[in-house]
């Protein structure tokens, strides 16, 4: 399951849009997804750091697909979704989130670049 390209796409995509507040220019703060499985007050502890399109392309190379042609489609879908999701965000609020590792910080920088 963890080696599958499609489930990697779904998981990494969800990481970009869930559990933390995103501030847009015309909204206050809002949650895009409510995680009903998280312990109350512990939502932030279960979310990973975002992965940008370039890092996703490298990550997906080691994943398996039933149809090999899907790999390029998954890369294109992630790049488009990531650009749309992060493109209009002015502020990411990672309150109560543990500090990222060096690699996670590098990947976060790739998302914001």
CSV table of N, CA, C and O in Angstrom, one decimal:
chain,number,residue,atom,x,y,z
A,1,UNK,N,0.8,-1.2,0.0
A,1,UNK,CA,0.0,0.0,0.0
A,1,UNK,C,0.9,1.3,0.0
A,1,UNK,O,0.6,2.2,-0.8
A,2,UNK,N,1.9,1.3,0.9
A,2,UNK,CA,2.7,2.5,1.0
A,2,UNK,C,3.6,2.7,-0.3
A,2,UNK,O,4.2,3.7,-0.5
A,3,UNK,N,3.8,1.6,-1.0
A,3,UNK,CA,4.6,1.7,-2.2
A,3,UNK,C,3.8,2.1,-3.5
A,3,UNK,O,4.4,2.2,-4.6
A,4,UNK,N,2.5,2.2,-3.4
A,4,UNK,CA,1.7,2.5,-4.5
A,4,UNK,C,1.8,4.0,-4.9
A,4,UNK,O,1.7,4.9,-4.0
A,5,UNK,N,1.9,4.2,-6.2
A,5,UNK,CA,1.9,5.6,-6.7
A,5,UNK,C,0.7,6.4,-6.4
A,5,UNK,O,0.7,7.6,-6.0
A,6,UNK,N,-0.5,5.8,-6.6
A,6,UNK,CA,-1.8,6.5,-6.5
A,6,UNK,C,-2.0,6.8,-5.0
A,6,UNK,O,-2.5,7.9,-4.7
A,7,UNK,N,-1.7,5.9,-4.1
A,7,UNK,CA,-2.0,6.2,-2.7
A,7,UNK,C,-1.0,7.2,-2.2
A,7,UNK,O,-1.3,8.0,-1.3
A,8,UNK,N,0.2,7.2,-2.7
A,8,UNK,CA,1.2,8.3,-2.4
A,8,UNK,C,0.7,9.6,-2.8
A,8,UNK,O,0.7,10.6,-2.1
A,9,UNK,N,0.1,9.7,-4.0
A,9,UNK,CA,-0.5,10.9,-4.6
A,9,UNK,C,-1.6,11.4,-3.6
A,9,UNK,O,-1.6,12.6,-3.3
A,10,UNK,N,-2.5,10.5,-3.3
A,10,UNK,CA,-3.6,10.9,-2.4
A,10,UNK,C,-3.2,11.4,-1.1
A,10,UNK,O,-3.7,12.4,-0.6
A,11,UNK,N,-2.2,10.7,-0.5
A,11,UNK,CA,-1.8,11.0,0.9
A,11,UNK,C,-1.0,12.4,0.9
A,11,UNK,O,-1.3,13.2,1.7
A,12,UNK,N,-0.1,12.6,-0.1
A,12,UNK,CA,0.7,13.8,-0.1
A,12,UNK,C,-0.2,15.0,-0.5
A,12,UNK,O,-0.1,16.1,0.1
A,13,UNK,N,-1.2,14.8,-1.4
A,13,UNK,CA,-2.1,15.8,-1.7
A,13,UNK,C,-2.9,16.2,-0.5
A,13,UNK,O,-3.1,17.4,-0.2
A,14,UNK,N,-3.4,15.3,0.3
A,14,UNK,CA,-4.2,15.6,1.5
A,14,UNK,C,-3.4,16.3,2.5
A,14,UNK,O,-3.9,17.2,3.2
A,15,UNK,N,-2.1,16.0,2.6
A,15,UNK,CA,-1.2,16.7,3.5
A,15,UNK,C,-1.2,18.2,3.3
A,15,UNK,O,-1.0,19.0,4.2
A,16,UNK,N,-1.3,18.6,2.0
A,16,UNK,CA,-1.2,20.0,1.7
A,16,UNK,C,-2.5,20.8,2.1
A,16,UNK,O,-2.4,22.0,2.4
A,17,UNK,N,-3.6,20.1,2.2
A,17,UNK,CA,-4.8,20.9,2.4
A,17,UNK,C,-5.6,20.6,3.7
A,17,UNK,O,-6.6,21.3,4.0
A,18,UNK,N,-5.1,19.8,4.6
A,18,UNK,CA,-5.9,19.5,5.8
A,18,UNK,C,-5.3,19.9,7.1
A,18,UNK,O,-4.1,20.1,7.2
A,19,UNK,N,-6.1,20.1,8.0
A,19,UNK,CA,-5.8,20.2,9.4
A,19,UNK,C,-5.2,21.5,9.9
A,19,UNK,O,-5.4,21.8,11.1
A,20,UNK,N,-4.6,22.3,9.1
A,20,UNK,CA,-4.1,23.5,9.6
A,20,UNK,C,-4.9,24.7,8.9
A,20,UNK,O,-5.5,24.5,7.9
A,21,UNK,N,-4.8,25.8,9.6
A,21,UNK,CA,-5.6,27.0,9.1
A,21,UNK,C,-4.8,27.6,7.9
A,21,UNK,O,-3.6,27.8,8.0
A,22,UNK,N,-5.4,27.9,6.9
A,22,UNK,CA,-4.8,28.7,5.8
A,22,UNK,C,-5.5,30.0,5.7
A,22,UNK,O,-6.7,30.1,5.8
A,23,UNK,N,-4.8,31.1,5.5
A,23,UNK,CA,-5.3,32.4,5.4
A,23,UNK,C,-5.3,32.9,4.0
A,23,UNK,O,-4.2,32.9,3.4
A,24,UNK,N,-6.4,33.2,3.4
A,24,UNK,CA,-6.4,33.7,2.1
A,24,UNK,C,-6.7,35.2,2.2
A,24,UNK,O,-7.1,35.7,3.2
A,25,UNK,N,-6.5,35.9,1.1
A,25,UNK,CA,-6.6,37.4,1.1
A,25,UNK,C,-8.0,37.9,1.5
A,25,UNK,O,-8.2,38.9,2.1
A,26,UNK,N,-9.1,37.1,1.2
A,26,UNK,CA,-10.4,37.6,1.4
A,26,UNK,C,-11.2,36.7,2.5
A,26,UNK,O,-12.4,36.9,2.6
A,27,UNK,N,-10.5,35.9,3.3
A,27,UNK,CA,-11.1,35.1,4.3
A,27,UNK,C,-10.3,35.3,5.6
A,27,UNK,O,-9.2,35.7,5.6
A,28,UNK,N,-11.0,35.0,6.7
A,28,UNK,CA,-10.2,34.9,8.0
A,28,UNK,C,-9.5,33.6,8.0
A,28,UNK,O,-8.9,33.2,7.1
A,29,UNK,N,-9.7,32.8,9.0
A,29,UNK,CA,-9.1,31.5,9.1
A,29,UNK,C,-10.2,30.4,8.9
A,29,UNK,O,-11.3,30.5,9.4
A,30,UNK,N,-9.8,29.3,8.2
A,30,UNK,CA,-10.8,28.3,8.0
A,30,UNK,C,-10.1,26.9,7.9
A,30,UNK,O,-8.9,26.9,7.6
A,31,UNK,N,-10.8,25.9,8.3
A,31,UNK,CA,-10.2,24.5,8.1
A,31,UNK,C,-10.8,23.9,6.9
A,31,UNK,O,-12.0,24.0,6.7
A,32,UNK,N,-10.0,23.4,6.0
A,32,UNK,CA,-10.5,22.8,4.8
A,32,UNK,C,-11.1,21.4,5.0
A,32,UNK,O,-12.0,21.0,4.4
A,33,UNK,N,-10.5,20.7,6.0
A,33,UNK,CA,-10.9,19.3,6.3
A,33,UNK,C,-11.0,19.1,7.8
A,33,UNK,O,-10.1,19.6,8.5
A,34,UNK,N,-12.0,18.5,8.3
A,34,UNK,CA,-12.1,18.1,9.7
A,34,UNK,C,-11.7,16.7,9.8
A,34,UNK,O,-12.3,15.8,9.2
A,35,UNK,N,-10.7,16.4,10.6
A,35,UNK,CA,-10.2,15.0,10.8
A,35,UNK,C,-11.0,14.4,12.0
A,35,UNK,O,-10.7,14.7,13.1
A,36,UNK,N,-12.0,13.6,11.7
A,36,UNK,CA,-12.8,13.1,12.8
A,36,UNK,C,-12.1,12.0,13.5
A,36,UNK,O,-12.5,11.6,14.6
A,37,UNK,N,-11.0,11.5,13.0
A,37,UNK,CA,-10.2,10.4,13.7
A,37,UNK,C,-9.2,10.9,14.6
A,37,UNK,O,-8.6,10.1,15.4
A,38,UNK,N,-8.9,12.2,14.7
A,38,UNK,CA,-7.8,12.7,15.5
A,38,UNK,C,-8.3,13.0,16.9
A,38,UNK,O,-9.5,13.3,17.1
A,39,UNK,N,-7.5,12.8,17.9
A,39,UNK,CA,-7.8,13.1,19.3
A,39,UNK,C,-8.0,14.6,19.4
A,39,UNK,O,-7.3,15.4,18.8
A,40,UNK,N,-9.0,15.0,20.2
A,40,UNK,CA,-9.3,16.4,20.3
A,40,UNK,C,-8.0,17.2,20.8
A,40,UNK,O,-7.3,16.8,21.7
A,41,UNK,N,-7.7,18.2,20.1
A,41,UNK,CA,-6.5,19.0,20.4
A,41,UNK,C,-5.2,18.5,19.9
A,41,UNK,O,-4.2,19.1,20.0
A,42,UNK,N,-5.2,17.3,19.2
A,42,UNK,CA,-4.0,16.7,18.7
A,42,UNK,C,-4.0,16.6,17.2
A,42,UNK,O,-3.2,15.9,16.6
A,43,UNK,N,-4.8,17.4,16.5
A,43,UNK,CA,-4.9,17.3,15.0
A,43,UNK,C,-3.5,17.6,14.4
A,43,UNK,O,-3.1,17.0,13.5
A,44,UNK,N,-2.8,18.6,14.9
A,44,UNK,CA,-1.6,19.1,14.3
A,44,UNK,C,-0.5,18.0,14.4
A,44,UNK,O,0.4,18.0,13.5
A,45,UNK,N,-0.5,17.2,15.4
A,45,UNK,CA,0.6,16.3,15.6
A,45,UNK,C,0.6,15.2,14.5
A,45,UNK,O,1.6,14.5,14.3
A,46,UNK,N,-0.5,15.0,13.8
A,46,UNK,CA,-0.6,13.9,12.9
A,46,UNK,C,-0.4,14.3,11.5
A,46,UNK,O,-0.5,13.4,10.6
A,47,UNK,N,-0.1,15.5,11.2
A,47,UNK,CA,0.0,16.0,9.8
A,47,UNK,C,1.5,16.1,9.5
A,47,UNK,O,2.3,16.7,10.2
A,48,UNK,N,1.9,15.7,8.3
A,48,UNK,CA,3.2,15.9,7.8
A,48,UNK,C,3.4,17.2,7.2
A,48,UNK,O,2.5,18.0,7.0
A,49,UNK,N,4.6,17.5,6.8
A,49,UNK,CA,5.0,18.8,6.2
A,49,UNK,C,4.7,18.7,4.7
A,49,UNK,O,4.8,17.6,4.1
A,50,UNK,N,4.3,19.8,4.0
A,50,UNK,CA,4.0,19.7,2.6
A,50,UNK,C,5.2,19.3,1.7
A,50,UNK,O,6.3,19.5,2.1
A,51,UNK,N,4.8,18.7,0.6
A,51,UNK,CA,5.8,18.3,-0.4
A,51,UNK,C,5.5,19.0,-1.7
A,51,UNK,O,4.4,19.0,-2.2
A,52,UNK,N,6.5,19.7,-2.2
A,52,UNK,CA,6.3,20.5,-3.4
A,52,UNK,C,6.3,19.6,-4.7
A,52,UNK,O,6.7,18.4,-4.6
A,53,UNK,N,6.0,20.1,-5.8
A,53,UNK,CA,5.9,19.3,-7.0
A,53,UNK,C,7.2,18.7,-7.4
A,53,UNK,O,7.2,17.5,-7.9
A,54,UNK,N,8.3,19.4,-7.3
A,54,UNK,CA,9.6,18.8,-7.7
A,54,UNK,C,10.0,17.6,-6.8
A,54,UNK,O,10.5,16.6,-7.3
A,55,UNK,N,9.8,17.8,-5.5
A,55,UNK,CA,10.1,16.7,-4.6
A,55,UNK,C,9.1,15.6,-4.8
A,55,UNK,O,9.5,14.4,-4.6
A,56,UNK,N,7.9,15.9,-5.1
A,56,UNK,CA,6.9,14.8,-5.4
A,56,UNK,C,7.4,14.0,-6.6
A,56,UNK,O,7.3,12.7,-6.6
A,57,UNK,N,7.8,14.6,-7.6
A,57,UNK,CA,8.3,13.9,-8.8
A,57,UNK,C,9.4,12.9,-8.5
A,57,UNK,O,9.4,11.8,-8.9
A,58,UNK,N,10.3,13.3,-7.6
A,58,UNK,CA,11.4,12.4,-7.2
A,58,UNK,C,10.9,11.3,-6.3
A,58,UNK,O,11.3,10.2,-6.5
A,59,UNK,N,9.9,11.6,-5.4
A,59,UNK,CA,9.4,10.6,-4.5
A,59,UNK,C,8.6,9.6,-5.3
A,59,UNK,O,8.7,8.4,-5.0
A,60,UNK,N,7.9,10.0,-6.3
A,60,UNK,CA,7.0,9.0,-7.0
A,60,UNK,C,7.8,8.1,-7.9
A,60,UNK,O,7.2,7.0,-8.3
A,61,UNK,N,9.0,8.4,-8.2
A,61,UNK,CA,9.8,7.5,-9.1
A,61,UNK,C,10.0,6.1,-8.5
A,61,UNK,O,10.1,5.2,-9.2
A,62,UNK,N,10.0,6.0,-7.2
A,62,UNK,CA,10.2,4.7,-6.6
A,62,UNK,C,8.9,4.0,-6.2
A,62,UNK,O,8.9,2.9,-5.7
A,63,UNK,N,7.8,4.6,-6.6
A,63,UNK,CA,6.5,4.0,-6.3
A,63,UNK,C,6.0,3.1,-7.5
A,63,UNK,O,6.5,3.3,-8.6
A,64,UNK,N,5.2,2.2,-7.2
A,64,UNK,CA,4.7,1.3,-8.3
A,64,UNK,C,3.3,1.7,-8.8
A,64,UNK,O,2.5,2.2,-8.0
A,65,UNK,N,3.1,1.4,-10.0
A,65,UNK,CA,1.8,1.6,-10.7
A,65,UNK,C,1.4,0.4,-11.4
A,65,UNK,O,2.2,-0.3,-12.1
A,66,UNK,N,0.1,0.0,-11.4
A,66,UNK,CA,-0.4,-1.1,-12.2
A,66,UNK,C,-0.2,-0.8,-13.6
A,66,UNK,O,0.3,-1.7,-14.4
A,67,UNK,N,-0.5,0.4,-14.0
A,67,UNK,CA,-0.3,0.8,-15.4
A,67,UNK,C,0.8,1.8,-15.4
A,67,UNK,O,0.7,2.9,-14.8
A,68,UNK,N,2.0,1.5,-15.9
A,68,UNK,CA,3.1,2.3,-15.9
A,68,UNK,C,2.9,3.7,-16.5
A,68,UNK,O,3.6,4.7,-16.1
A,69,UNK,N,2.0,3.9,-17.4
A,69,UNK,CA,1.7,5.2,-18.0
A,69,UNK,C,1.1,6.1,-16.9
A,69,UNK,O,1.1,7.3,-17.1
A,70,UNK,N,0.5,5.6,-15.9
A,70,UNK,CA,-0.1,6.5,-14.8
A,70,UNK,C,0.9,7.4,-14.2
A,70,UNK,O,0.6,8.4,-13.6
A,71,UNK,N,2.2,7.0,-14.1
A,71,UNK,CA,3.2,7.8,-13.4
A,71,UNK,C,3.2,9.2,-13.8
A,71,UNK,O,3.2,10.1,-13.0
A,72,UNK,N,3.3,9.4,-15.1
A,72,UNK,CA,3.4,10.8,-15.7
A,72,UNK,C,2.1,11.6,-15.4
A,72,UNK,O,2.1,12.8,-15.1
A,73,UNK,N,1.0,10.9,-15.5
A,73,UNK,CA,-0.3,11.5,-15.2
A,73,UNK,C,-0.4,11.9,-13.8
A,73,UNK,O,-0.9,13.0,-13.5
A,74,UNK,N,0.1,11.1,-12.9
A,74,UNK,CA,0.0,11.4,-11.4
A,74,UNK,C,0.9,12.6,-11.2
A,74,UNK,O,0.6,13.5,-10.4
A,75,UNK,N,2.1,12.6,-11.8
A,75,UNK,CA,3.0,13.8,-11.6
A,75,UNK,C,2.3,15.1,-12.1
A,75,UNK,O,2.4,16.1,-11.4
A,76,UNK,N,1.7,15.0,-13.2
A,76,UNK,CA,1.0,16.2,-13.8
A,76,UNK,C,-0.2,16.6,-12.9
A,76,UNK,O,-0.3,17.8,-12.6
A,77,UNK,N,-0.9,15.6,-12.4
A,77,UNK,CA,-2.1,16.0,-11.5
A,77,UNK,C,-1.6,16.6,-10.2
A,77,UNK,O,-2.2,17.6,-9.7
A,78,UNK,N,-0.5,16.1,-9.7
A,78,UNK,CA,0.0,16.7,-8.4
A,78,UNK,C,0.5,18.1,-8.6
A,78,UNK,O,0.2,19.0,-7.8
A,79,UNK,N,1.3,18.3,-9.7
A,79,UNK,CA,1.8,19.6,-10.0
A,79,UNK,C,0.7,20.6,-10.1
A,79,UNK,O,0.7,21.7,-9.6
A,80,UNK,N,-0.4,20.3,-10.8
A,80,UNK,CA,-1.5,21.2,-11.1
A,80,UNK,C,-2.2,21.4,-9.7
A,80,UNK,O,-2.5,22.6,-9.4
A,81,UNK,N,-2.5,20.4,-9.0
A,81,UNK,CA,-3.2,20.5,-7.7
A,81,UNK,C,-2.4,21.3,-6.7
A,81,UNK,O,-2.9,22.2,-6.0
A,82,UNK,N,-1.1,21.0,-6.6
A,82,UNK,CA,-0.2,21.7,-5.7
A,82,UNK,C,-0.2,23.2,-6.0
A,82,UNK,O,-0.3,24.1,-5.1
A,83,UNK,N,0.0,23.5,-7.3
A,83,UNK,CA,0.0,24.9,-7.7
A,83,UNK,C,-1.3,25.7,-7.4
A,83,UNK,O,-1.2,26.8,-6.9
A,84,UNK,N,-2.4,25.0,-7.6
A,84,UNK,CA,-3.7,25.6,-7.3
A,84,UNK,C,-3.9,25.7,-5.8
A,84,UNK,O,-4.4,26.8,-5.4
A,85,UNK,N,-3.5,24.7,-5.1
A,85,UNK,CA,-3.8,24.8,-3.6
A,85,UNK,C,-2.9,25.8,-2.9
A,85,UNK,O,-3.4,26.5,-2.0
A,86,UNK,N,-1.6,25.9,-3.3
A,86,UNK,CA,-0.7,26.8,-2.6
A,86,UNK,C,-0.6,28.1,-3.2
A,86,UNK,O,-0.1,29.1,-2.6
A,87,UNK,N,-1.0,28.2,-4.5
A,87,UNK,CA,-0.8,29.5,-5.2
A,87,UNK,C,-1.4,30.7,-4.7
A,87,UNK,O,-0.9,31.8,-4.8
A,88,UNK,N,-2.6,30.6,-4.0
A,88,UNK,CA,-3.3,31.8,-3.5
A,88,UNK,C,-3.1,32.0,-2.0
A,88,UNK,O,-3.7,32.9,-1.4
A,89,UNK,N,-2.4,31.1,-1.3
A,89,UNK,CA,-2.3,31.2,0.1
A,89,UNK,C,-1.2,32.2,0.5
A,89,UNK,O,-0.1,32.3,-0.1
A,90,UNK,N,-1.6,33.1,1.4
A,90,UNK,CA,-0.7,34.2,1.8
A,90,UNK,C,0.0,33.8,3.1
A,90,UNK,O,1.0,34.4,3.5
A,91,UNK,N,-0.6,32.9,3.9
A,91,UNK,CA,-0.1,32.6,5.2
A,91,UNK,C,-0.4,31.1,5.5
A,91,UNK,O,-1.5,30.7,5.4
A,92,UNK,N,0.6,30.4,6.0
A,92,UNK,CA,0.4,29.0,6.5
A,92,UNK,C,0.6,29.1,8.0
A,92,UNK,O,1.6,29.6,8.5
A,93,UNK,N,-0.3,28.6,8.8
A,93,UNK,CA,-0.2,28.7,10.3
A,93,UNK,C,0.1,27.3,10.8
A,93,UNK,O,-0.8,26.5,10.8
A,94,UNK,N,1.3,27.0,11.2
A,94,UNK,CA,1.7,25.7,11.7
A,94,UNK,C,1.8,25.8,13.3
A,94,UNK,O,2.6,25.1,13.9
A,95,UNK,N,0.9,26.5,13.9
A,95,UNK,CA,0.8,26.6,15.3
A,95,UNK,C,0.7,25.2,16.0
A,95,UNK,O,-0.1,24.3,15.5
A,96,UNK,N,1.5,24.9,17.0
A,96,UNK,CA,1.5,23.6,17.7
A,96,UNK,C,2.1,22.5,16.9
A,96,UNK,O,2.1,21.3,17.3
A,97,UNK,N,2.7,22.8,15.8
A,97,UNK,CA,3.3,21.7,15.0
A,97,UNK,C,4.8,21.7,15.4
A,97,UNK,O,5.5,22.7,15.5
A,98,UNK,N,5.3,20.4,15.5
A,98,UNK,CA,6.7,20.3,15.9
A,98,UNK,C,7.6,20.8,14.7
A,98,UNK,O,7.2,20.8,13.6
A,99,UNK,N,8.7,21.3,15.1
A,99,UNK,CA,9.7,21.9,14.1
A,99,UNK,C,10.0,20.8,13.1
A,99,UNK,O,10.2,19.7,13.4
A,100,UNK,N,10.1,21.3,11.8
A,100,UNK,CA,10.5,20.3,10.8
A,100,UNK,C,11.9,19.8,10.9
A,100,UNK,O,12.8,20.6,11.4
A,101,UNK,N,12.2,18.7,10.3
A,101,UNK,CA,13.6,18.2,10.2
A,101,UNK,C,14.2,19.1,9.1
A,101,UNK,O,13.5,19.8,8.4
A,102,UNK,N,15.5,18.9,8.9
A,102,UNK,CA,16.2,19.7,7.8
A,102,UNK,C,15.6,19.3,6.5
A,102,UNK,O,15.3,20.2,5.6
A,103,UNK,N,15.3,18.1,6.2
A,103,UNK,CA,14.7,17.6,4.9
A,103,UNK,C,13.3,18.2,4.8
A,103,UNK,O,12.9,18.6,3.7
A,104,UNK,N,12.5,18.1,5.8
A,104,UNK,CA,11.1,18.6,5.8
A,104,UNK,C,11.2,20.1,5.5
A,104,UNK,O,10.3,20.7,4.7
A,105,UNK,N,12.1,20.9,6.1
A,105,UNK,CA,12.2,22.3,5.9
A,105,UNK,C,12.6,22.6,4.5
A,105,UNK,O,12.1,23.5,3.9
A,106,UNK,N,13.5,21.8,3.9
A,106,UNK,CA,13.9,22.0,2.5
A,106,UNK,C,12.7,21.8,1.6
A,106,UNK,O,12.5,22.5,0.7
A,107,UNK,N,11.9,20.7,1.9
A,107,UNK,CA,10.8,20.5,1.1
A,107,UNK,C,9.7,21.6,1.2
A,107,UNK,O,9.1,21.9,0.2
A,108,UNK,N,9.5,22.1,2.4
A,108,UNK,CA,8.6,23.2,2.6
A,108,UNK,C,9.0,24.4,1.8
A,108,UNK,O,8.2,25.0,1.1
A,109,UNK,N,10.3,24.7,1.8
A,109,UNK,CA,10.8,25.8,1.0
A,109,UNK,C,10.5,25.6,-0.5
A,109,UNK,O,10.2,26.5,-1.2
A,110,UNK,N,10.6,24.3,-0.9
A,110,UNK,CA,10.3,24.0,-2.3
A,110,UNK,C,8.8,24.3,-2.7
A,110,UNK,O,8.5,24.7,-3.8
A,111,UNK,N,8.0,24.1,-1.7
A,111,UNK,CA,6.5,24.4,-1.9
A,111,UNK,C,6.3,25.9,-2.0
A,111,UNK,O,5.4,26.3,-2.7
A,112,UNK,N,7.1,26.7,-1.3
A,112,UNK,CA,6.9,28.1,-1.3
A,112,UNK,C,7.6,28.9,-2.3
A,112,UNK,O,7.4,30.1,-2.5
A,113,UNK,N,8.5,28.2,-3.0
A,113,UNK,CA,9.3,28.8,-4.0
A,113,UNK,C,8.6,29.1,-5.3
A,113,UNK,O,7.9,28.3,-5.8
